[in-house]
mmCIF file of C-alpha atoms and ligand atoms in Angstrom:
data_model
loop_
_atom_site.group_PDB
_atom_site.id
_atom_site.type_symbol
_atom_site.label_atom_id
_atom_site.label_comp_id
_atom_site.label_asym_id
_atom_site.label_seq_id
_atom_site.Cartn_x
_atom_site.Cartn_y
_atom_site.Cartn_z
ATOM 1 C CA UNK V 1 -10.126 0.902 19.370
ATOM 2 C CA UNK V 2 -12.482 2.729 17.097
ATOM 3 C CA UNK V 3 -14.192 -0.153 15.311
ATOM 4 C CA UNK V 4 -17.633 -0.536 16.810
ATOM 5 C CA UNK V 5 -18.338 -3.832 18.498
ATOM 6 C CA UNK V 6 -21.573 -4.050 16.509
ATOM 7 C CA UNK V 7 -19.598 -4.038 13.221
ATOM 8 C CA UNK V 8 -17.436 -6.924 14.426
ATOM 9 C CA UNK V 9 -20.600 -8.809 15.374
ATOM 10 C CA UNK V 10 -22.138 -8.130 11.951
ATOM 11 C CA UNK V 11 -18.992 -9.312 10.186
ATOM 12 C CA UNK V 12 -18.880 -12.565 12.138
ATOM 13 C CA UNK V 13 -22.598 -13.201 11.696
ATOM 14 C CA UNK V 14 -22.340 -12.698 7.906
ATOM 15 C CA UNK V 15 -19.353 -15.051 7.707
ATOM 16 C CA UNK V 16 -21.386 -17.523 9.764
ATOM 17 C CA UNK V 17 -24.285 -17.407 7.282
ATOM 18 C CA UNK V 18 -22.309 -18.338 4.138
ATOM 19 C CA UNK V 19 -20.663 -21.607 3.133
ATOM 20 C CA UNK V 20 -18.430 -19.978 0.548
ATOM 21 C CA UNK V 21 -16.502 -16.755 1.066
ATOM 22 C CA UNK V 22 -14.405 -15.066 -1.609
ATOM 23 C CA UNK V 23 -11.858 -12.471 -0.529
ATOM 24 C CA UNK V 24 -10.708 -9.743 -2.922
ATOM 25 C CA UNK V 25 -8.293 -6.794 -2.665
ATOM 26 C CA UNK V 26 -6.893 -4.131 -4.995
ATOM 27 C CA UNK V 27 -4.990 -4.587 -8.259
ATOM 28 C CA UNK V 28 -1.178 -4.343 -8.145
ATOM 29 C CA UNK V 29 -1.264 -5.812 -4.641
ATOM 30 C CA UNK V 30 1.257 -4.797 -1.989
ATOM 31 C CA UNK V 31 2.113 -6.793 1.144
ATOM 32 C CA UNK V 32 -0.861 -5.259 3.024
ATOM 33 C CA UNK V 33 -3.321 -6.300 0.301
ATOM 34 C CA UNK V 34 -1.971 -9.875 0.212
ATOM 35 C CA UNK V 35 -1.198 -10.140 3.940
ATOM 36 C CA UNK V 36 -4.670 -9.019 4.976
ATOM 37 C CA UNK V 37 -6.309 -11.201 2.301
ATOM 38 C CA UNK V 38 -4.445 -14.395 3.218
ATOM 39 C CA UNK V 39 -4.525 -13.527 6.931
ATOM 40 C CA UNK V 40 -8.306 -13.194 6.885
ATOM 41 C CA UNK V 41 -8.656 -16.346 4.776
ATOM 42 C CA UNK V 42 -6.517 -18.331 7.262
ATOM 43 C CA UNK V 43 -8.518 -16.885 10.179
ATOM 44 C CA UNK V 44 -11.878 -17.869 8.694
ATOM 45 C CA UNK V 45 -10.567 -21.359 7.821
ATOM 46 C CA UNK V 46 -9.160 -21.727 11.346
ATOM 47 C CA UNK V 47 -12.455 -20.839 13.010
ATOM 48 C CA UNK V 48 -14.873 -22.304 10.461
ATOM 49 C CA UNK V 49 -13.037 -25.330 9.012
ATOM 50 C CA UNK V 50 -16.044 -26.467 6.960
ATOM 51 C CA UNK V 51 -16.309 -23.281 4.926
ATOM 52 C CA UNK V 52 -14.745 -22.763 1.522
ATOM 53 C CA UNK V 53 -12.632 -19.609 1.520
ATOM 54 C CA UNK V 54 -11.011 -18.379 -1.691
ATOM 55 C CA UNK V 55 -8.428 -15.649 -2.271
ATOM 56 C CA UNK V 56 -9.141 -13.936 -5.618
ATOM 57 C CA UNK V 57 -6.874 -11.871 -7.859
ATOM 58 C CA UNK V 58 -3.451 -11.960 -9.442
ATOM 59 C CA UNK V 59 -0.404 -12.259 -7.181
ATOM 60 C CA UNK V 60 1.848 -9.183 -7.135
ATOM 61 C CA UNK V 61 5.244 -9.167 -8.780
ATOM 62 C CA UNK V 62 8.104 -9.595 -6.337
ATOM 63 C CA UNK V 63 5.903 -10.762 -3.438
ATOM 64 C CA UNK V 64 5.128 -14.282 -4.661
ATOM 65 C CA UNK V 65 6.945 -15.601 -1.581
ATOM 66 C CA UNK V 66 4.064 -14.326 0.581
ATOM 67 C CA UNK V 67 1.573 -16.954 -0.563
ATOM 68 C CA UNK V 68 -0.739 -18.204 -3.266
ATOM 69 C CA UNK V 69 -3.980 -17.041 -4.789
ATOM 70 C CA UNK V 70 -6.819 -19.464 -5.550
ATOM 71 C CA UNK V 71 -8.431 -20.244 -8.883
ATOM 72 C CA UNK V 72 -11.833 -18.636 -8.662
ATOM 73 C CA UNK V 73 -14.460 -19.375 -11.306
ATOM 74 C CA UNK V 74 -17.571 -17.463 -12.165
ATOM 75 C CA UNK V 75 -19.789 -20.171 -10.666
ATOM 76 C CA UNK V 76 -17.977 -19.873 -7.316
ATOM 77 C CA UNK V 77 -19.743 -16.551 -6.828
ATOM 78 C CA UNK V 78 -23.159 -18.153 -6.673
ATOM 79 C CA UNK V 79 -24.430 -17.744 -3.086
ATOM 80 C CA UNK V 80 -21.001 -16.573 -1.929
ATOM 81 C CA UNK V 81 -20.152 -13.804 0.500
ATOM 82 C CA UNK V 82 -17.583 -11.423 -1.010
ATOM 83 C CA UNK V 83 -15.181 -9.523 1.234
ATOM 84 C CA UNK V 84 -13.119 -6.697 -0.290
ATOM 85 C CA UNK V 85 -9.994 -5.568 1.520
ATOM 86 C CA UNK V 86 -7.770 -2.485 1.324
ATOM 87 C CA UNK V 87 -9.641 -0.987 -1.675
ATOM 88 C CA UNK V 88 -11.581 2.307 -1.471
ATOM 89 C CA UNK V 89 -12.866 2.242 -5.070
ATOM 90 C CA UNK V 90 -14.863 -0.576 -6.711
ATOM 91 C CA UNK V 91 -13.007 -0.115 -10.003
ATOM 92 C CA UNK V 92 -9.680 -0.886 -8.306
ATOM 93 C CA UNK V 93 -10.795 -4.339 -7.098
ATOM 94 C CA UNK V 94 -8.752 -7.109 -8.707
ATOM 95 C CA UNK V 95 -11.306 -9.419 -10.342
ATOM 96 C CA UNK V 96 -14.314 -7.127 -9.888
ATOM 97 C CA UNK V 97 -15.829 -8.348 -13.187
ATOM 98 C CA UNK V 98 -16.600 -11.677 -11.506
ATOM 99 C CA UNK V 99 -18.594 -10.131 -8.665
ATOM 100 C CA UNK V 100 -22.319 -10.423 -9.371
ATOM 101 C CA UNK V 101 -25.167 -9.705 -7.000
ATOM 102 C CA UNK V 102 -23.228 -10.876 -3.991
ATOM 103 C CA UNK V 103 -23.475 -9.536 -0.499
ATOM 104 C CA UNK V 104 -20.365 -7.363 -0.191
ATOM 105 C CA UNK V 105 -18.281 -6.429 2.814
ATOM 106 C CA UNK V 106 -15.581 -3.768 2.604
ATOM 107 C CA UNK V 107 -12.783 -3.639 5.178
ATOM 108 C CA UNK V 108 -10.378 -0.761 4.563
ATOM 109 C CA UNK V 109 -8.145 1.918 6.060
ATOM 110 C CA UNK V 110 -8.239 4.439 3.191
ATOM 111 C CA UNK V 111 -10.356 7.585 3.133
ATOM 112 C CA UNK V 112 -13.852 6.751 1.915
ATOM 113 C CA UNK V 113 -14.175 7.560 -1.786
ATOM 114 C CA UNK V 114 -17.381 5.672 -2.522
ATOM 115 C CA UNK V 115 -19.789 3.284 -0.857
ATOM 116 C CA UNK V 116 -20.157 -0.022 -2.677
ATOM 117 C CA UNK V 117 -20.641 -2.662 -0.001
ATOM 118 C CA UNK V 118 -23.534 -3.809 2.182
ATOM 119 C CA UNK V 119 -21.311 -3.664 5.241
ATOM 120 C CA UNK V 120 -18.398 -1.211 5.300
ATOM 121 C CA UNK V 121 -15.815 -1.291 8.042
ATOM 122 C CA UNK V 122 -13.431 1.606 7.475
ATOM 123 C CA UNK V 123 -10.913 2.798 10.037
ATOM 124 C CA UNK V 124 -8.561 5.410 8.619
ATOM 125 C CA UNK V 125 -6.461 5.588 11.787
ATOM 126 C CA UNK V 126 -5.278 2.026 11.194
ATOM 127 C CA UNK V 127 -1.847 1.849 9.609
ATOM 128 C CA UNK V 128 -2.982 -0.984 7.386
ATOM 129 C CA UNK V 129 -5.921 -3.221 6.628
ATOM 130 C CA UNK V 130 -3.942 -5.984 8.332
ATOM 131 C CA UNK V 131 -3.823 -3.906 11.537
ATOM 132 C CA UNK V 132 -7.571 -3.307 11.318
ATOM 133 C CA UNK V 133 -8.302 -7.028 10.888
ATOM 134 C CA UNK V 134 -5.964 -7.854 13.779
ATOM 135 C CA UNK V 135 -7.808 -5.386 16.032
ATOM 136 C CA UNK V 136 -11.160 -6.935 15.083
ATOM 137 C CA UNK V 137 -9.853 -10.400 15.945
ATOM 138 C CA UNK V 138 -8.488 -9.040 19.263
ATOM 139 C CA UNK V 139 -11.907 -7.601 20.095
ATOM 140 C CA UNK V 140 -14.037 -10.501 18.875
ATOM 141 C CA UNK V 141 -14.348 -11.831 22.428
ATOM 142 C CA UNK V 142 -12.922 -15.182 21.498
ATOM 143 C CA UNK V 143 -15.185 -15.720 18.502
ATOM 144 C CA UNK V 144 -12.214 -15.450 16.137
ATOM 145 C CA UNK V 145 -8.876 -16.960 17.102
ATOM 146 C CA UNK V 146 -5.534 -16.670 15.320
ATOM 147 C CA UNK V 147 -3.385 -19.429 13.892
ATOM 148 C CA UNK V 148 0.387 -18.840 13.627
ATOM 149 C CA UNK V 149 -0.040 -18.778 9.846
ATOM 150 C CA UNK V 150 -2.706 -16.052 9.981
ATOM 151 C CA UNK V 151 -0.613 -14.071 12.477
ATOM 152 C CA UNK V 152 2.357 -14.206 10.082
ATOM 153 C CA UNK V 153 0.306 -12.963 7.098
ATOM 154 C CA UNK V 154 -1.151 -10.093 9.116
ATOM 155 C CA UNK V 155 2.275 -9.170 10.453
ATOM 156 C CA UNK V 156 3.544 -8.919 6.855
ATOM 157 C CA UNK V 157 0.687 -6.547 5.996
ATOM 158 C CA UNK V 158 1.444 -4.224 8.900
ATOM 159 C CA UNK V 159 5.184 -4.219 8.206
ATOM 160 C CA UNK V 160 4.467 -3.429 4.554
ATOM 161 C CA UNK V 161 2.198 -0.438 5.077
ATOM 162 C CA UNK V 162 4.200 1.077 7.937
ATOM 163 C CA UNK V 163 7.498 0.776 6.040
ATOM 164 C CA UNK V 164 8.723 -1.428 8.881
ATOM 165 C CA UNK V 165 7.254 0.912 11.520
ATOM 166 C CA UNK V 166 9.054 3.965 10.098
ATOM 167 C CA UNK V 167 6.030 5.818 8.651
ATOM 168 C CA UNK V 168 3.971 8.252 10.696
ATOM 169 C CA UNK V 169 0.915 5.951 10.476
ATOM 170 C CA UNK V 170 2.624 3.759 13.110
ATOM 171 C CA UNK V 171 0.774 4.192 16.421
ATOM 172 C CA UNK V 172 0.448 2.659 19.858
ATOM 173 C CA UNK V 173 -2.407 0.580 18.433
ATOM 174 C CA UNK V 174 -0.069 -0.703 15.710
ATOM 175 C CA UNK V 175 2.364 -2.023 18.304
ATOM 176 C CA UNK V 176 -0.483 -3.483 20.377
ATOM 177 C CA UNK V 177 -1.702 -5.337 17.289
ATOM 178 C CA UNK V 178 1.841 -6.540 16.561
ATOM 179 C CA UNK V 179 2.298 -7.665 20.177
ATOM 180 C CA UNK V 180 -0.890 -9.703 19.799
ATOM 181 C CA UNK V 181 0.378 -11.245 16.545
ATOM 182 C CA UNK V 182 3.722 -12.061 18.211
ATOM 183 C CA UNK V 183 1.823 -13.723 21.069
ATOM 184 C CA UNK V 184 0.277 -15.931 18.368
ATOM 185 C CA UNK V 185 3.611 -16.982 16.881
ATOM 186 C CA UNK V 186 3.864 -14.602 13.942
ATOM 187 C CA UNK V 187 7.125 -15.477 12.215
ATOM 188 C CA UNK V 188 8.479 -11.948 12.270
ATOM 189 C CA UNK V 189 12.122 -12.775 11.545
ATOM 190 C CA UNK V 190 11.239 -14.691 8.423
ATOM 191 C CA UNK V 191 8.981 -11.896 7.128
ATOM 192 C CA UNK V 192 11.536 -9.190 7.925
ATOM 193 C CA UNK V 193 14.234 -11.109 6.094
ATOM 194 C CA UNK V 194 12.079 -11.626 2.998
ATOM 195 C CA UNK V 195 11.027 -7.967 2.945
ATOM 196 C CA UNK V 196 14.661 -6.899 3.106
ATOM 197 C CA UNK V 197 15.848 -9.209 0.313
ATOM 198 C CA UNK V 198 16.923 -7.865 -3.069
ATOM 199 C CA UNK V 199 17.841 -9.539 -6.317
ATOM 200 C CA UNK V 200 21.264 -8.640 -7.697
ATOM 201 C CA UNK V 201 19.453 -6.740 -10.429
ATOM 202 C CA UNK V 202 17.499 -4.681 -7.867
ATOM 203 C CA UNK V 203 20.671 -3.935 -5.933
ATOM 204 C CA UNK V 204 22.438 -2.822 -9.114
ATOM 205 C CA UNK V 205 19.479 -0.633 -9.949
ATOM 206 C CA UNK V 206 19.665 1.004 -6.517
ATOM 207 C CA UNK V 207 23.279 1.865 -7.134
ATOM 208 C CA UNK V 208 22.375 3.296 -10.557
ATOM 209 C CA UNK V 209 19.527 5.275 -8.967
ATOM 210 C CA UNK V 210 21.840 6.727 -6.313
ATOM 211 C CA UNK V 211 24.069 8.013 -9.120
ATOM 212 C CA UNK V 212 21.082 9.864 -10.599
ATOM 213 C CA UNK V 213 20.489 11.952 -7.457
ATOM 214 C CA UNK V 214 21.090 15.657 -7.972
ATOM 215 C CA UNK V 215 21.181 18.165 -5.137
ATOM 216 C CA UNK V 216 19.834 21.700 -5.384
ATOM 217 C CA UNK V 217 19.784 24.606 -2.940
ATOM 218 C CA UNK V 218 17.497 24.744 0.135
ATOM 219 C CA UNK V 219 17.441 20.968 0.526
ATOM 220 C CA UNK V 220 15.851 19.936 -2.775
ATOM 221 C CA UNK V 221 16.963 16.720 -4.449
ATOM 222 C CA UNK V 222 15.891 15.054 -7.678
ATOM 223 C CA UNK V 223 16.370 11.687 -9.332
ATOM 224 C CA UNK V 224 15.613 11.331 -13.042
ATOM 225 C CA UNK V 225 14.929 7.899 -14.524
ATOM 226 C CA UNK V 226 14.560 7.583 -18.303
ATOM 227 C CA UNK V 227 12.581 4.769 -19.922
ATOM 228 C CA UNK V 228 15.767 3.584 -21.627
ATOM 229 C CA UNK V 229 17.457 3.336 -18.208
ATOM 230 C CA UNK V 230 14.655 1.110 -16.993
ATOM 231 C CA UNK V 231 14.471 -1.208 -20.010
ATOM 232 C CA UNK V 232 18.250 -1.541 -20.149
ATOM 233 C CA UNK V 233 18.263 -2.633 -16.525
ATOM 234 C CA UNK V 234 15.215 -4.911 -16.678
ATOM 235 C CA UNK V 235 13.290 -2.600 -14.334
ATOM 236 C CA UNK V 236 9.572 -1.792 -14.390
ATOM 237 C CA UNK V 237 8.003 1.496 -13.288
ATOM 238 C CA UNK V 238 6.505 -0.363 -10.284
ATOM 239 C CA UNK V 239 9.954 -1.649 -9.436
ATOM 240 C CA UNK V 240 11.229 1.904 -9.055
ATOM 241 C CA UNK V 241 9.055 2.330 -5.938
ATOM 242 C CA UNK V 242 11.940 0.783 -4.026
ATOM 243 C CA UNK V 243 14.190 3.781 -4.772
ATOM 244 C CA UNK V 244 11.619 6.539 -4.159
ATOM 245 C CA UNK V 245 12.768 7.236 -0.613
ATOM 246 C CA UNK V 246 16.524 7.097 -1.266
ATOM 247 C CA UNK V 247 17.123 10.875 -1.730
ATOM 248 C CA UNK V 248 15.205 11.566 1.503
ATOM 249 C CA UNK V 249 17.758 9.602 3.476
ATOM 250 C CA UNK V 250 20.301 12.365 2.880
ATOM 251 C CA UNK V 251 20.593 14.549 5.975
ATOM 252 C CA UNK V 252 20.495 17.806 4.027
ATOM 253 C CA UNK V 253 17.465 16.896 1.917
ATOM 254 C CA UNK V 254 14.052 18.332 2.891
ATOM 255 C CA UNK V 255 12.013 17.603 -0.244
ATOM 256 C CA UNK V 256 12.706 15.517 -3.307
ATOM 257 C CA UNK V 257 11.258 14.458 -6.644
ATOM 258 C CA UNK V 258 11.628 11.257 -8.617
ATOM 259 C CA UNK V 259 11.080 12.065 -12.300
ATOM 260 C CA UNK V 260 10.112 8.989 -14.280
ATOM 261 C CA UNK V 261 9.955 9.428 -18.032
ATOM 262 C CA UNK V 262 6.618 8.297 -19.410
ATOM 263 C CA UNK V 263 6.532 5.440 -21.876
ATOM 264 C CA UNK V 264 6.628 6.421 -25.557
ATOM 265 C CA UNK V 265 7.343 10.030 -24.708
ATOM 266 C CA UNK V 266 10.355 12.233 -25.025
ATOM 267 C CA UNK V 267 10.889 14.259 -21.933
ATOM 268 C CA UNK V 268 7.427 13.914 -20.378
ATOM 269 C CA UNK V 269 7.698 12.856 -16.782
ATOM 270 C CA UNK V 270 5.576 11.526 -13.993
ATOM 271 C CA UNK V 271 6.898 13.143 -10.795
ATOM 272 C CA UNK V 272 6.784 11.576 -7.333
ATOM 273 C CA UNK V 273 7.236 14.384 -4.823
ATOM 274 C CA UNK V 274 8.144 13.658 -1.210
ATOM 275 C CA UNK V 275 8.806 15.791 1.861
ATOM 276 C CA UNK V 276 10.173 15.647 5.385
ATOM 277 C CA UNK V 277 8.428 18.869 6.427
ATOM 278 C CA UNK V 278 7.413 21.461 3.795
ATOM 279 C CA UNK V 279 3.937 21.078 2.289
ATOM 280 C CA UNK V 280 4.646 19.922 -1.267
ATOM 281 C CA UNK V 281 1.001 19.311 -2.140
ATOM 282 C CA UNK V 282 0.775 22.974 -3.170
ATOM 283 C CA UNK V 283 3.513 22.330 -5.744
ATOM 284 C CA UNK V 284 1.902 19.139 -7.036
ATOM 285 C CA UNK V 285 -1.420 20.835 -7.814
ATOM 286 C CA UNK V 286 0.380 23.452 -9.915
ATOM 287 C CA UNK V 287 1.708 20.636 -12.096
ATOM 288 C CA UNK V 288 -1.412 18.553 -12.780
ATOM 289 C CA UNK V 289 -1.068 16.487 -9.678
ATOM 290 C CA UNK V 290 -2.229 16.000 -6.137
ATOM 291 C CA UNK V 291 -2.030 13.728 -3.141
ATOM 292 C CA UNK V 292 -0.981 14.550 0.385
ATOM 293 C CA UNK V 293 1.104 17.215 2.133
ATOM 294 C CA UNK V 294 4.153 14.970 2.471
ATOM 295 C CA UNK V 295 3.668 12.731 -0.596
ATOM 296 C CA UNK V 296 2.200 13.792 -3.916
ATOM 297 C CA UNK V 297 2.336 13.023 -7.605
ATOM 298 C CA UNK V 298 2.528 15.444 -10.545
ATOM 299 C CA UNK V 299 3.196 15.614 -14.296
ATOM 300 C CA UNK V 300 5.636 17.675 -16.311
ATOM 301 C CA UNK V 301 5.576 17.823 -20.083
ATOM 302 C CA UNK V 302 9.063 19.043 -20.953
ATOM 303 C CA UNK V 303 12.426 19.920 -19.454
ATOM 304 C CA UNK V 304 11.374 23.537 -19.042
ATOM 305 C CA UNK V 305 8.465 22.521 -16.799
ATOM 306 C CA UNK V 306 10.700 20.111 -14.946
ATOM 307 C CA UNK V 307 12.986 23.025 -14.103
ATOM 308 C CA UNK V 308 9.987 25.115 -13.003
ATOM 309 C CA UNK V 309 8.837 22.388 -10.644
ATOM 310 C CA UNK V 310 12.289 22.232 -9.061
ATOM 311 C CA UNK V 311 12.264 26.054 -8.709
ATOM 312 C CA UNK V 312 8.885 25.879 -6.958
ATOM 313 C CA UNK V 313 10.219 23.272 -4.545
ATOM 314 C CA UNK V 314 13.206 25.486 -3.723
ATOM 315 C CA UNK V 315 10.777 28.342 -2.971
ATOM 316 C CA UNK V 316 8.589 26.170 -0.744
ATOM 317 C CA UNK V 317 11.652 24.949 1.145
ATOM 318 C CA UNK V 318 13.017 28.496 1.496
ATOM 319 C CA UNK V 319 9.711 29.630 3.023
ATOM 320 C CA UNK V 320 9.658 26.613 5.338
ATOM 321 C CA UNK V 321 13.203 27.327 6.541
ATOM 322 C CA UNK V 322 12.340 31.001 7.047
ATOM 323 C CA UNK V 323 9.216 30.079 9.089
ATOM 324 C CA UNK V 324 11.371 27.824 11.218
ATOM 325 C CA UNK V 325 14.003 30.573 11.625
ATOM 326 C CA UNK V 326 16.724 28.376 10.212
HETATM 327 MN MN1 MN Z 401 -3.148 -0.833 2.912
#
């Protein structure tokens, strides 16, 4: 546990001081954003039933089943405490234009980009904001208790950000937090089932996407998705996130790229680059991109550059295989 006890105390004492608390999170919310938002809301309501707690922002597409947002008006912000979850940058807060001179609390697990809150609780070793909130509840010495509903929301957040415990951000602390949520009747089966569900359209798109996988030497794979392919199949760019990891499931694939044609362009692509070992960040920065060693984004402006990017990936993989004596 790396969150200081004093920060937990400060959080609880601020919540205690306000009658109205508004909880925000980032735009284009994922299950961690919504799960931590509604999980914290349910926890505050459970422990302070007289307080008004509002969840602000627009619900994310495809995760409406997780819960509902509240209608929050400008006047609700008067004398309210505002808590911002899972968002490292003020500009990315959904509904930030409503926030006035409120006391702000940030709770997040991303690298610190900027300081914008009066109290900032950031723990980058947490898999998810939901895990971080769970750990604070666990260590609140009985001041915050969990309802089954809150436990279920927080469970959804952890499952979302860990890719169902498959990603490398999954730690012993993650499982300890989940064990605690299970002890408080988190409805794990229901959440797992919902997370695994697809519409027929999404399933058909997956099968189309699989057909677009191309294999190159040294364990490079690509998938190219044209705008026309997306519109024809009723798919949004966000919706294609679900197929990003498909090429990586192939045994022989070490690194892969999803090329998504940009809107209103002919042959300009946004590239999502992923890796199971080689450092592909070095490739991303050569093509107007960046990110992390195992997951980066880049941009290519024509088919020639697309080919160059693939060539660079083959080189990086070749070097990686050589270093490993394979
Ligand atoms: Mn998150």
